[in-house]
Coordinates of C-alpha atoms in Angstrom, one line a residue:
S754 CA -16.0 -5.2 -37.9
M755 CA -16.8 -3.6 -34.6
S756 CA -17.4 -6.9 -32.8
L757 CA -14.4 -8.7 -34.1
S758 CA -12.0 -5.8 -33.6
L759 CA -13.3 -5.5 -30.0
V760 CA -12.5 -9.1 -29.4
A761 CA -9.1 -8.5 -30.9
V762 CA -8.4 -5.9 -28.2
F763 CA -8.8 -8.5 -25.5
L764 CA -6.7 -11.2 -27.1
P765 CA -3.5 -9.9 -25.6
I766 CA -5.2 -10.0 -22.1
L767 CA -6.2 -13.6 -22.7
L768 CA -2.6 -14.5 -23.6
M769 CA -1.0 -12.5 -20.7
G770 CA 1.0 -14.8 -18.4
G771 CA 2.1 -14.6 -14.8
V772 CA 0.0 -13.7 -11.8
V773 CA -1.4 -10.7 -13.4
G774 CA -2.5 -12.7 -16.4
R775 CA -4.3 -15.3 -14.2
I776 CA -6.2 -12.4 -12.5
L777 CA -7.2 -10.7 -15.7
N778 CA -7.9 -13.7 -17.8
E779 CA -11.4 -14.1 -16.3
F780 CA -12.1 -10.5 -17.1
G781 CA -11.0 -10.9 -20.7
V782 CA -13.0 -14.1 -21.2
V783 CA -16.2 -12.6 -19.8
V784 CA -15.9 -9.5 -22.0
T785 CA -15.1 -11.5 -25.1
I786 CA -18.0 -13.8 -24.6
A787 CA -20.3 -10.9 -24.0
I788 CA -19.2 -9.2 -27.2
L789 CA -19.6 -12.3 -29.3
A790 CA -23.1 -12.9 -27.8
S791 CA -24.0 -9.3 -28.5
A792 CA -22.9 -9.7 -32.1
V793 CA -25.0 -12.8 -32.6
V794 CA -28.1 -11.0 -31.1
S795 CA -27.5 -7.9 -33.3
L796 CA -27.3 -10.0 -36.4
T797 CA -30.3 -12.2 -35.7
I798 CA -32.8 -11.1 -33.1
T799 CA -32.5 -7.4 -33.6
P800 CA -33.4 -7.5 -37.4
M801 CA -36.4 -9.8 -36.6
M802 CA -37.7 -7.4 -33.9
A803 CA -37.1 -4.4 -36.2
A804 CA -39.1 -6.0 -39.0
R805 CA -42.2 -6.2 -36.7
L806 CA -42.2 -2.6 -35.6
P807 CA -45.2 -0.6 -36.9
R808 CA -44.5 1.2 -40.1
T809 CA -44.9 5.0 -40.3
E810 CA -45.7 7.0 -43.5
A811 CA -43.1 9.7 -42.6
A812 CA -39.9 9.6 -40.7
P813 CA -40.2 11.4 -37.3
E814 CA -38.6 14.8 -37.1
G815 CA -35.5 15.1 -34.9
L816 CA -34.8 17.6 -32.2
P817 CA -34.1 21.1 -33.6
A818 CA -30.9 21.3 -31.6
V819 CA -29.6 18.0 -33.1
G820 CA -30.4 19.4 -36.6
R821 CA -28.5 22.6 -36.0
L822 CA -25.6 20.6 -34.5
T823 CA -25.5 18.4 -37.6
A824 CA -25.5 21.4 -39.9
W825 CA -22.8 23.1 -38.0
Y826 CA -20.7 19.9 -38.0
G827 CA -21.1 19.5 -41.8
R828 CA -19.7 23.0 -42.3
A829 CA -16.9 22.4 -39.8
V830 CA -15.8 19.1 -41.3
G831 CA -16.0 20.7 -44.7
W832 CA -13.6 23.4 -43.6
C833 CA -11.2 20.7 -42.2
L834 CA -11.3 18.9 -45.5
R835 CA -10.5 22.1 -47.4
H836 CA -7.6 22.9 -45.0
P837 CA -6.0 19.5 -44.2
T838 CA -2.6 20.8 -43.2
P839 CA -3.4 22.2 -39.7
I840 CA -5.6 19.1 -39.0
L841 CA -2.7 16.8 -39.9
L842 CA -0.4 18.8 -37.8
L843 CA -2.9 18.6 -34.9
F844 CA -2.9 14.8 -35.4
L845 CA 0.9 14.6 -35.2
A846 CA 1.0 16.9 -32.2
T847 CA -1.6 14.7 -30.4
T848 CA 0.5 11.6 -31.2
A849 CA 3.6 13.2 -29.8
A850 CA 1.8 14.6 -26.7
S851 CA 0.3 11.2 -25.9
G852 CA 3.8 9.6 -26.1
Y853 CA 5.3 12.3 -23.9
V854 CA 2.5 12.1 -21.2
Y855 CA 2.8 8.3 -21.2
S856 CA 6.6 8.5 -20.5
Q857 CA 6.1 11.1 -17.7
L858 CA 3.1 9.6 -15.9
P859 CA 4.1 7.8 -12.7
R860 CA 3.6 4.0 -12.7
S861 CA 2.3 1.7 -10.1
F862 CA 1.2 -1.9 -9.9
L863 CA -2.3 -1.7 -8.4
P864 CA -4.1 1.4 -6.9
A865 CA -3.9 1.6 -3.1
E866 CA -7.4 1.0 -1.7
D867 CA -8.9 1.6 1.7
I868 CA -10.5 -1.6 3.0
G869 CA -10.3 -0.5 6.6
I870 CA -7.6 -3.0 7.7
L871 CA -4.0 -2.2 8.8
S872 CA -1.1 -4.5 9.4
I873 CA 1.4 -3.2 11.9
S874 CA 4.8 -5.0 12.3
T875 CA 6.8 -4.2 15.5
Q876 CA 10.5 -4.8 16.1
A877 CA 12.6 -4.3 19.2
R878 CA 16.3 -4.7 19.9
Q879 CA 17.7 -8.1 19.1
D880 CA 18.8 -9.1 22.6
I881 CA 15.4 -8.3 24.2
S882 CA 13.8 -10.9 26.5
Y883 CA 10.3 -12.2 26.0
P884 CA 8.8 -10.4 29.0
A885 CA 10.3 -7.1 27.9
M886 CA 9.1 -7.6 24.4
K887 CA 5.6 -8.4 25.6
A888 CA 5.5 -5.2 27.7
L889 CA 6.4 -3.1 24.6
Q890 CA 3.9 -5.0 22.4
D891 CA 1.1 -4.4 25.0
K892 CA 2.0 -0.7 25.1
A893 CA 1.8 -0.4 21.3
A894 CA -1.6 -2.3 21.2
A895 CA -3.0 0.0 23.9
I896 CA -1.9 3.1 21.9
V897 CA -3.5 1.8 18.7
A898 CA -6.7 0.7 20.5
H899 CA -7.2 4.2 22.0
D900 CA -7.0 5.9 18.5
P901 CA -10.5 7.2 17.7
A902 CA -10.3 5.7 14.2
V903 CA -9.7 2.2 15.4
A904 CA -12.5 -0.3 16.1
H905 CA -10.5 -3.5 17.0
V906 CA -6.9 -4.6 17.6
V907 CA -5.4 -8.1 17.6
S908 CA -1.9 -8.4 19.0
N909 CA 0.5 -11.2 18.4
L910 CA 4.1 -12.1 19.3
G911 CA 5.8 -14.4 16.8
G912 CA 8.5 -15.1 14.3
T913 CA 11.7 -14.0 16.1
L914 CA 11.8 -13.2 19.7
N915 CA 12.0 -9.5 19.1
S916 CA 9.2 -9.1 16.6
G917 CA 5.4 -8.9 16.8
S918 CA 2.4 -7.8 14.8
L919 CA -0.9 -6.0 15.2
L920 CA -3.9 -6.5 13.0
V921 CA -6.1 -3.4 13.2
Q922 CA -9.7 -3.1 12.1
L923 CA -10.6 0.6 11.4
K924 CA -14.1 2.1 11.8
P925 CA -16.3 2.7 8.8
R926 CA -15.0 5.3 6.4
A927 CA -17.7 7.8 7.3
D928 CA -16.7 7.7 11.0
R929 CA -13.0 8.3 10.7
P930 CA -10.5 10.5 8.7
P931 CA -9.1 9.4 5.4
L932 CA -6.7 6.4 5.4
D933 CA -3.5 8.5 4.8
K934 CA -4.3 10.8 7.8
T935 CA -5.2 7.8 10.0
V936 CA -1.9 6.1 9.2
A937 CA 0.1 9.3 9.8
A938 CA -1.5 9.7 13.2
L939 CA -0.8 6.1 14.2
R940 CA 2.8 6.5 13.1
R941 CA 3.3 9.6 15.2
A942 CA 1.8 7.9 18.3
L943 CA 3.8 4.7 17.9
S944 CA 7.1 6.6 17.4
D945 CA 6.9 7.7 21.0
I946 CA 7.5 4.2 22.3
A947 CA 11.2 4.0 23.2
G948 CA 12.9 0.8 22.0
L949 CA 10.2 -0.3 19.6
R950 CA 9.9 0.3 15.8
S951 CA 6.6 0.1 14.1
F952 CA 5.9 -0.4 10.4
I953 CA 2.3 0.2 9.2
T954 CA 1.0 -1.3 6.0
P955 CA -2.6 -0.9 4.8
Q956 CA -4.0 -4.2 3.7
Q957 CA -5.2 -4.6 0.1
S958 CA -7.9 -6.8 -1.5
L959 CA -5.4 -8.1 -4.0
R960 CA -2.1 -9.2 -2.4
F961 CA 0.9 -10.7 -4.2
G962 CA 4.1 -12.3 -3.2
G963 CA 4.8 -14.8 -0.5
R964 CA 7.8 -13.1 1.1
S965 CA 7.0 -11.8 4.6
S966 CA 8.5 -8.5 5.7
Q967 CA 7.7 -5.5 7.9
S968 CA 6.7 -3.3 5.0
Q969 CA 4.9 -3.8 1.7
Y970 CA 7.6 -3.8 -1.0
Q971 CA 10.9 -5.7 -0.9
V972 CA 14.4 -5.4 -2.4
V973 CA 16.7 -8.5 -2.0
L974 CA 20.5 -8.3 -1.9
Q975 CA 22.6 -11.4 -2.6
A976 CA 26.3 -12.2 -2.8
L977 CA 28.5 -15.3 -2.6
D978 CA 30.1 -13.7 0.5
A979 CA 27.4 -13.4 3.1
A980 CA 29.3 -10.8 5.0
L981 CA 29.6 -8.7 1.9
A982 CA 25.8 -8.8 1.4
R983 CA 25.2 -7.9 5.0
D984 CA 27.6 -4.9 4.9
W985 CA 26.2 -3.4 1.7
S986 CA 22.6 -4.0 2.8
E987 CA 23.2 -1.8 5.8
K988 CA 24.7 0.9 3.5
L989 CA 21.7 0.7 1.1
R990 CA 19.3 0.7 4.0
A991 CA 20.9 3.9 5.4
A992 CA 20.7 5.6 2.0
M993 CA 17.0 4.7 1.7
Q994 CA 16.2 5.9 5.2
A995 CA 17.9 9.2 4.4
D996 CA 15.7 9.6 1.3
G997 CA 12.5 10.3 3.2
A998 CA 10.8 11.8 0.2
T999 CA 10.8 8.5 -1.7
F1000 CA 10.8 5.8 1.1
T1001 CA 9.2 5.3 4.4
D1002 CA 9.2 2.5 7.0
V1003 CA 12.5 1.2 5.7
A1004 CA 13.3 -2.1 7.4
S1005 CA 15.8 -5.0 7.1
D1006 CA 15.5 -8.6 8.0
L1007 CA 19.2 -8.6 8.9
Q1008 CA 19.5 -9.2 12.6
N1009 CA 23.0 -10.1 13.6
A1010 CA 23.4 -8.3 16.9
A1011 CA 21.7 -10.8 19.2
L1012 CA 23.6 -12.0 22.3
Q1013 CA 24.9 -15.5 22.2
A1014 CA 27.2 -17.6 24.3
R1015 CA 30.1 -19.1 22.5
V1016 CA 31.4 -22.4 24.1
D1017 CA 34.9 -23.4 23.1
V1018 CA 35.5 -27.0 24.3
D1019 CA 39.0 -28.2 25.2
R1020 CA 38.6 -31.8 23.9
D1021 CA 41.6 -33.1 25.7
R1022 CA 40.4 -31.9 29.1
A1023 CA 36.9 -33.1 28.3
A1024 CA 38.2 -36.6 27.5
A1025 CA 40.2 -36.6 30.7
F1026 CA 37.0 -36.0 32.6
G1027 CA 35.3 -38.7 30.7
I1028 CA 32.9 -36.4 28.8
A1029 CA 32.1 -37.4 25.3
P1030 CA 31.0 -34.6 22.7
D1031 CA 27.6 -36.2 22.2
V1032 CA 26.9 -36.1 26.0
L1033 CA 27.7 -32.3 26.0
R1034 CA 25.4 -31.7 23.0
N1035 CA 22.5 -33.7 24.5
T1036 CA 22.8 -31.9 27.8
L1037 CA 22.7 -28.5 26.2
Q1038 CA 19.8 -29.6 24.0
A1039 CA 17.8 -30.9 27.0
A1040 CA 18.6 -27.7 28.9
F1041 CA 17.8 -25.0 26.3
G1042 CA 16.4 -26.7 23.1
S1043 CA 12.9 -27.7 24.3
L1044 CA 13.7 -31.4 24.2
I1045 CA 10.6 -33.6 24.0
A1046 CA 11.3 -36.4 26.5
T1047 CA 8.1 -38.3 26.2
Q1048 CA 4.3 -37.9 25.6
I1049 CA 1.4 -38.3 27.9
Q1050 CA -1.5 -40.0 26.1
T1051 CA -5.1 -39.4 27.1
T1052 CA -8.4 -40.2 25.5
G1053 CA -8.5 -38.4 22.2
D1054 CA -5.4 -36.2 22.9
S1055 CA -1.7 -36.3 23.7
Y1056 CA 0.7 -33.9 25.6
D1057 CA 4.4 -33.4 25.0
V1058 CA 6.7 -33.6 28.1
I1059 CA 9.4 -30.9 27.5
V1060 CA 12.6 -31.0 29.6
E1061 CA 14.2 -27.6 30.2
F1062 CA 16.1 -25.6 32.8
D1063 CA 14.3 -23.0 34.9
Q1064 CA 13.6 -20.1 32.4
S1065 CA 13.1 -17.6 35.2
R1066 CA 16.8 -17.8 36.0
N1067 CA 19.2 -15.3 34.4
W1068 CA 21.2 -17.6 32.1
N1069 CA 24.2 -15.5 31.3
E1070 CA 27.7 -16.8 30.6
Q1071 CA 28.6 -17.0 34.3
A1072 CA 25.5 -19.1 35.1
L1073 CA 26.3 -21.3 32.0
A1074 CA 29.8 -21.9 33.3
G1075 CA 28.4 -23.6 36.4
L1076 CA 26.3 -26.0 34.3
R1077 CA 27.2 -29.6 35.3
I1078 CA 27.7 -32.2 32.7
P1079 CA 27.6 -36.0 33.5
S1080 CA 30.8 -37.9 32.9
D1081 CA 31.4 -41.6 32.2
S1082 CA 31.9 -42.3 36.0
G1083 CA 28.5 -40.6 36.8
K1084 CA 30.1 -37.6 38.4
L1085 CA 28.8 -34.1 37.4
V1086 CA 31.6 -31.9 36.1
P1087 CA 31.2 -28.1 35.8
L1088 CA 31.2 -26.9 32.2
A1089 CA 33.9 -24.3 33.0
S1090 CA 36.3 -27.1 33.9
F1091 CA 36.9 -28.1 30.3
A1092 CA 35.4 -25.2 28.2
T1093 CA 35.7 -21.4 27.8
I1094 CA 32.5 -19.5 27.6
T1095 CA 32.4 -16.0 26.1
R1096 CA 29.7 -13.5 25.1
A1097 CA 29.4 -12.7 21.4
A1098 CA 27.1 -11.2 18.9
G1099 CA 25.3 -13.4 16.4
P1100 CA 22.4 -13.6 14.0
V1101 CA 18.9 -14.2 15.2
S1102 CA 18.3 -16.1 11.9
V1103 CA 20.1 -16.7 8.6
N1104 CA 18.1 -16.0 5.5
Q1105 CA 18.6 -17.5 2.1
T1106 CA 17.1 -16.9 -1.4
G1107 CA 17.9 -19.8 -3.6
Q1108 CA 21.3 -21.0 -2.8
L1109 CA 22.8 -17.7 -1.6
A1110 CA 22.6 -15.9 1.7
S1111 CA 20.4 -12.9 1.3
V1112 CA 19.2 -9.7 3.0
T1113 CA 15.8 -8.3 2.3
L1114 CA 15.1 -4.6 2.6
S1115 CA 11.4 -3.6 2.8
F1116 CA 9.8 -0.2 2.4
N1117 CA 6.5 1.6 2.1
L1118 CA 5.7 4.6 0.0
P1119 CA 4.9 8.1 1.2
E1120 CA 1.7 9.7 0.0
G1121 CA 2.0 10.8 -3.6
V1122 CA 5.0 8.6 -4.5
S1123 CA 4.5 5.9 -7.1
L1124 CA 6.1 2.5 -7.0
G1125 CA 7.8 3.1 -10.3
T1126 CA 9.6 6.2 -8.9
A1127 CA 10.7 4.2 -5.8
T1128 CA 12.1 1.2 -7.8
A1129 CA 14.0 3.6 -10.1
E1130 CA 15.4 5.4 -7.0
V1131 CA 16.7 2.1 -5.6
Q1132 CA 19.0 1.7 -8.7
T1133 CA 20.1 5.3 -8.4
L1134 CA 21.0 4.8 -4.7
R1135 CA 22.9 1.6 -5.6
A1136 CA 25.1 3.6 -8.1
R1137 CA 25.5 6.5 -5.7
I1138 CA 26.9 4.4 -2.8
G1139 CA 29.1 2.5 -5.2
M1140 CA 27.8 -1.0 -4.6
P1141 CA 30.0 -3.6 -6.4
A1142 CA 28.7 -5.9 -9.2
S1143 CA 29.4 -8.9 -6.9
V1144 CA 26.4 -7.8 -4.8
T1145 CA 23.2 -8.2 -6.8
T1146 CA 19.9 -6.5 -6.1
G1147 CA 16.5 -7.6 -7.2
L1148 CA 12.9 -6.8 -6.5
A1149 CA 10.7 -9.3 -4.7
G1150 CA 7.0 -9.9 -4.0
T1151 CA 4.7 -7.2 -5.2
A1152 CA 7.5 -5.0 -6.5
Q1153 CA 8.8 -7.8 -8.6
L1154 CA 5.4 -8.4 -10.2
F1155 CA 5.1 -4.7 -10.8
Q1156 CA 8.5 -4.7 -12.7
Q1157 CA 7.4 -7.7 -14.8
A1158 CA 4.0 -6.0 -15.6
T1159 CA 5.7 -2.7 -16.4
D1160 CA 8.2 -4.4 -18.8
N1161 CA 5.2 -5.9 -20.7
T1162 CA 2.9 -2.8 -20.8
G1163 CA 4.2 -1.3 -24.0
L1164 CA 4.3 -4.7 -25.7
L1165 CA 0.8 -5.4 -24.6
I1166 CA -0.5 -2.1 -26.1
V1167 CA 1.4 -2.7 -29.4
A1168 CA 0.1 -6.2 -29.6
A1169 CA -3.5 -5.0 -29.2
I1170 CA -3.1 -2.4 -31.9
L1171 CA -1.4 -4.9 -34.3
T1172 CA -4.1 -7.5 -33.7
I1173 CA -6.8 -4.9 -34.5
Y1174 CA -4.9 -3.8 -37.6
V1175 CA -4.7 -7.4 -38.9
V1176 CA -8.4 -8.1 -38.2
L1177 CA -9.6 -4.9 -39.8
G1178 CA -7.2 -5.5 -42.8
V1179 CA -8.8 -8.9 -43.4
L1180 CA -12.4 -7.5 -43.0
Y1181 CA -11.8 -4.5 -45.4
E1182 CA -9.3 -6.3 -47.7
S1183 CA -7.0 -3.3 -47.4
F1184 CA -3.7 -2.3 -45.8
V1185 CA -4.7 1.4 -45.7
H1186 CA -8.1 1.8 -44.2
P1187 CA -7.2 0.1 -40.9
L1188 CA -4.7 2.9 -40.4
T1189 CA -7.6 5.4 -40.9
I1190 CA -9.6 3.6 -38.3
L1191 CA -6.7 3.5 -35.9
S1192 CA -6.0 7.3 -36.4
G1193 CA -8.3 8.1 -33.4
L1194 CA -6.2 6.2 -30.9
P1195 CA -3.6 8.9 -30.2
S1196 CA -6.3 11.4 -29.2
A1197 CA -8.0 8.7 -27.0
A1198 CA -4.7 7.9 -25.3
L1199 CA -4.0 11.5 -24.7
G1200 CA -7.4 12.1 -23.1
A1201 CA -7.0 9.0 -20.9
L1202 CA -3.5 9.8 -19.7
L1203 CA -4.3 13.5 -19.1
A1204 CA -7.4 12.5 -17.1
L1205 CA -5.2 10.2 -14.9
W1206 CA -2.7 13.0 -14.5
I1207 CA -5.3 15.6 -13.5
A1208 CA -6.9 13.2 -11.1
G1209 CA -3.5 12.5 -9.5
L1210 CA -3.5 8.8 -10.3
D1211 CA -0.7 6.6 -11.5
F1212 CA -0.7 4.5 -14.6
S1213 CA -1.5 1.1 -13.1
I1214 CA -2.6 -2.3 -14.4
I1215 CA -6.2 -1.2 -13.9
A1216 CA -5.5 2.0 -16.0
L1217 CA -4.0 -0.2 -18.7
I1218 CA -7.1 -2.3 -18.8
G1219 CA -9.1 0.9 -19.2
L1220 CA -6.8 2.1 -22.0
L1221 CA -7.3 -1.2 -23.8
M1222 CA -11.1 -1.0 -23.5
L1223 CA -10.9 2.6 -24.8
I1224 CA -9.0 1.4 -27.9
G1225 CA -11.9 -0.9 -28.6
I1226 CA -14.6 1.7 -28.0
V1227 CA -13.0 4.6 -29.9
K1228 CA -12.3 2.9 -33.1
K1229 CA -16.0 2.2 -33.7
N1230 CA -16.5 6.0 -34.5
A1231 CA -14.0 5.7 -37.4
I1232 CA -15.6 2.3 -38.5
M1233 CA -19.0 4.0 -38.7
M1234 CA -17.7 6.7 -41.0
I1235 CA -15.2 4.6 -43.1
D1236 CA -17.8 1.9 -43.7
V1237 CA -20.3 4.4 -45.3
A1238 CA -17.5 6.3 -47.1
L1239 CA -16.2 3.1 -48.7
D1240 CA -19.7 2.1 -49.8
L1241 CA -20.1 5.5 -51.5
R1242 CA -16.8 5.2 -53.2
R1243 CA -17.4 1.7 -54.5
S1244 CA -21.1 1.9 -55.4
E1245 CA -21.4 5.5 -56.6
N1246 CA -17.8 6.2 -57.5
R1247 CA -17.8 9.4 -55.4
P1248 CA -14.6 11.4 -54.8
P1249 CA -12.9 10.8 -51.4
V1250 CA -13.7 14.2 -50.1
E1251 CA -17.3 14.1 -51.0
A1252 CA -17.7 10.5 -49.8
I1253 CA -16.2 11.0 -46.4
H1254 CA -18.0 14.3 -45.9
E1255 CA -21.4 12.7 -46.4
A1256 CA -20.4 9.7 -44.4
A1257 CA -19.3 11.9 -41.4
V1258 CA -22.5 14.0 -41.4
R1259 CA -24.7 10.9 -41.9
R1260 CA -23.1 9.0 -39.0
L1261 CA -22.8 11.9 -36.6
R1262 CA -25.9 11.0 -34.6
P1263 CA -25.1 7.3 -34.0
I1264 CA -21.5 8.2 -33.2
M1265 CA -22.7 10.7 -30.5
M1266 CA -25.3 8.2 -29.2
T1267 CA -22.9 5.3 -28.7
T1268 CA -20.1 7.6 -27.3
F1269 CA -22.3 9.2 -24.7
A1270 CA -23.8 5.9 -23.7
A1271 CA -20.3 4.5 -23.1
L1272 CA -19.2 7.7 -21.4
L1273 CA -22.2 7.7 -19.0
S1274 CA -21.8 4.0 -18.2
A1275 CA -18.2 4.6 -17.1
L1276 CA -18.9 7.7 -15.2
P1277 CA -20.0 6.0 -11.9
I1278 CA -16.7 4.1 -11.9
A1279 CA -14.8 7.2 -12.5
L1280 CA -16.5 9.0 -9.6
G1281 CA -15.2 6.3 -7.3
T1282 CA -17.9 5.6 -4.8
G1283 CA -18.5 2.4 -2.8
A1284 CA -16.2 -0.2 -1.2
S1285 CA -12.8 -0.5 -2.7
A1286 CA -13.7 2.2 -5.3
E1287 CA -10.0 3.2 -5.5
L1288 CA -9.2 -0.1 -7.2
R1289 CA -11.8 0.6 -10.0
Q1290 CA -11.5 4.3 -10.4
P1291 CA -8.5 4.5 -12.8
L1292 CA -10.4 2.4 -15.3
G1293 CA -13.4 4.7 -15.3
I1294 CA -11.3 7.9 -15.4
A1295 CA -9.2 6.6 -18.3
V1296 CA -12.4 5.7 -20.3
V1297 CA -14.2 8.9 -19.5
G1298 CA -11.2 11.1 -20.3
G1299 CA -10.3 9.2 -23.5
L1300 CA -13.9 9.3 -24.8
A1301 CA -14.2 13.1 -24.0
V1302 CA -11.1 14.0 -26.0
S1303 CA -11.4 11.5 -28.8
Q1304 CA -15.1 12.4 -29.4
V1305 CA -14.0 15.9 -30.5
L1306 CA -10.8 15.1 -32.3
T1307 CA -11.9 11.9 -34.1
L1308 CA -14.9 13.6 -35.8
F1309 CA -12.5 16.1 -37.5
V1310 CA -9.2 14.2 -37.8
T1311 CA -10.4 10.9 -39.2
P1312 CA -12.1 12.4 -42.4
V1313 CA -8.8 14.2 -43.2
I1314 CA -6.7 11.1 -42.6
F1315 CA -9.1 9.1 -44.9
V1316 CA -8.7 11.6 -47.7
A1317 CA -4.9 11.8 -47.3
L1318 CA -4.5 8.0 -47.3
E1319 CA -6.9 7.7 -50.3
N1320 CA -4.8 10.2 -52.3
L1321 CA -1.6 8.5 -51.2
G1322 CA -2.9 5.1 -52.3
A1323 CA -4.0 6.5 -55.6
R1324 CA -0.5 8.0 -56.3
L1325 CA 1.2 4.7 -55.3
S1326 CA -1.2 2.8 -57.6
G1327 CA -0.4 5.2 -60.5
R1328 CA 3.3 4.8 -60.0
K1329 CA 3.0 1.1 -60.0
R1330 CA 1.0 1.1 -63.3
R1331 CA 3.5 3.4 -65.0
G1332 CA 6.3 1.2 -63.8
T1333 CA 4.8 -1.8 -65.4
G1334 CA 4.3 -0.1 -68.8
D1335 CA 0.6 0.7 -68.3
P1336 CA -0.4 3.6 -70.7
A1337 CA -2.3 5.1 -67.7

């Protein structure tokens, strides 16, 4: 019963889809195979080894403290069975409290971990030149390199002309302040660079989403009218920046203020000069478009020959007006003779998501703010600024995967409980006793959620895995008691109260042994030591907290639930017999 119900806990994980499912499927397979292998060993090798142990004439005496504890527990559980009402009320209060804490606990995707690597995106004004951008980038790299917590810095200019990136390797954790303080110090230092914005994102071991942005989490705005999407993206970005308690490092990939030269050609005058449109296009392409004229072939390599005008010259609209275009007669005609050149603002790049023009807003989270709080605040800000329905917003990248995982969390827990109920119902050939075994889950959930809340951790995917493992561990306590109680009921025809009381006292020692073994095995994970300990810590804390609370409550609540359900089943059976004309 224990082994098959443990396997049933991990069936929903094995069937989980998406990116999260692909990551956790291996975990579920390994644990399932380990449980099945342990069951085979327990049913075959363990009895064989036990049969060859030397026999003793008398059973060894236990520790006096254990005997006193067993006697005290027998008296305490007897009192609970004589006064079931307060125990049932405690069970209902525990169930309600676990649901309330679950609804109030902040949610996140994966815990933030400190692996000692930072990614810093830099952005300057949209009309900046390459030399000016390089000077700002070098200044930012120098400031970061001089920070006492930084070991190495790699600087790169790329993407658009006004953007760059810094890859920062921090010193070992013992030689620097905590990650949040290090990031805060770098933000303050980089904010002093006039004309350059910096966005710092700690790198994680598990990274999701292929969308590139300055910050870690993204919100995408789309509309049929590209101008409408751009306008409302700026309003939403301003609202997010004003909400500094929920968002930080708010950035947008909308860059539509770059300088560009607009050339309006008078086609009649151009034709009069003998200049065809394709000649004008080819000349501008050769001048400013990095036209590859030919290649130089050498042994084992080749080199492109690029034709371009002198880039050191200040190519403004006046210089462009003097550009000479070859005519049909071979004469060179100034561009200003048949075209009007004006300075205008234009986009650095045009982004699309699917078939629609889009704008991506990205943000990071301040310390102590969960991703669930931030995503809910985005929808609140959308309603506050009055964004029309024609402009759609959606999460992207890691935030989108978080939303999908959050939507399935409740369903995953319910699926695990229903699977366990069906398996136990088949094993015990009863609809009632699986409910008795599952009665310890509310106390376990309350302990796990309270432990996460006290530790200041969010309810993440890792905490969910810990909660599912806890479901499988906790129900074994009830199985140990119910199995003995049912045997006493069926073989010796004992009353429910007497059967469950003896079963509880008889199985106290193995319940304590297995519970403390599981608790101590999860304790090192809960303490959170070692590299990337933040990623594993919620699992250990959930298991330790759930076992600590359920160990106390299950020993007293489960016997009372057993008796209540046995009496309810007896009354229902009596009504059914009377309804069919049975003299009983």
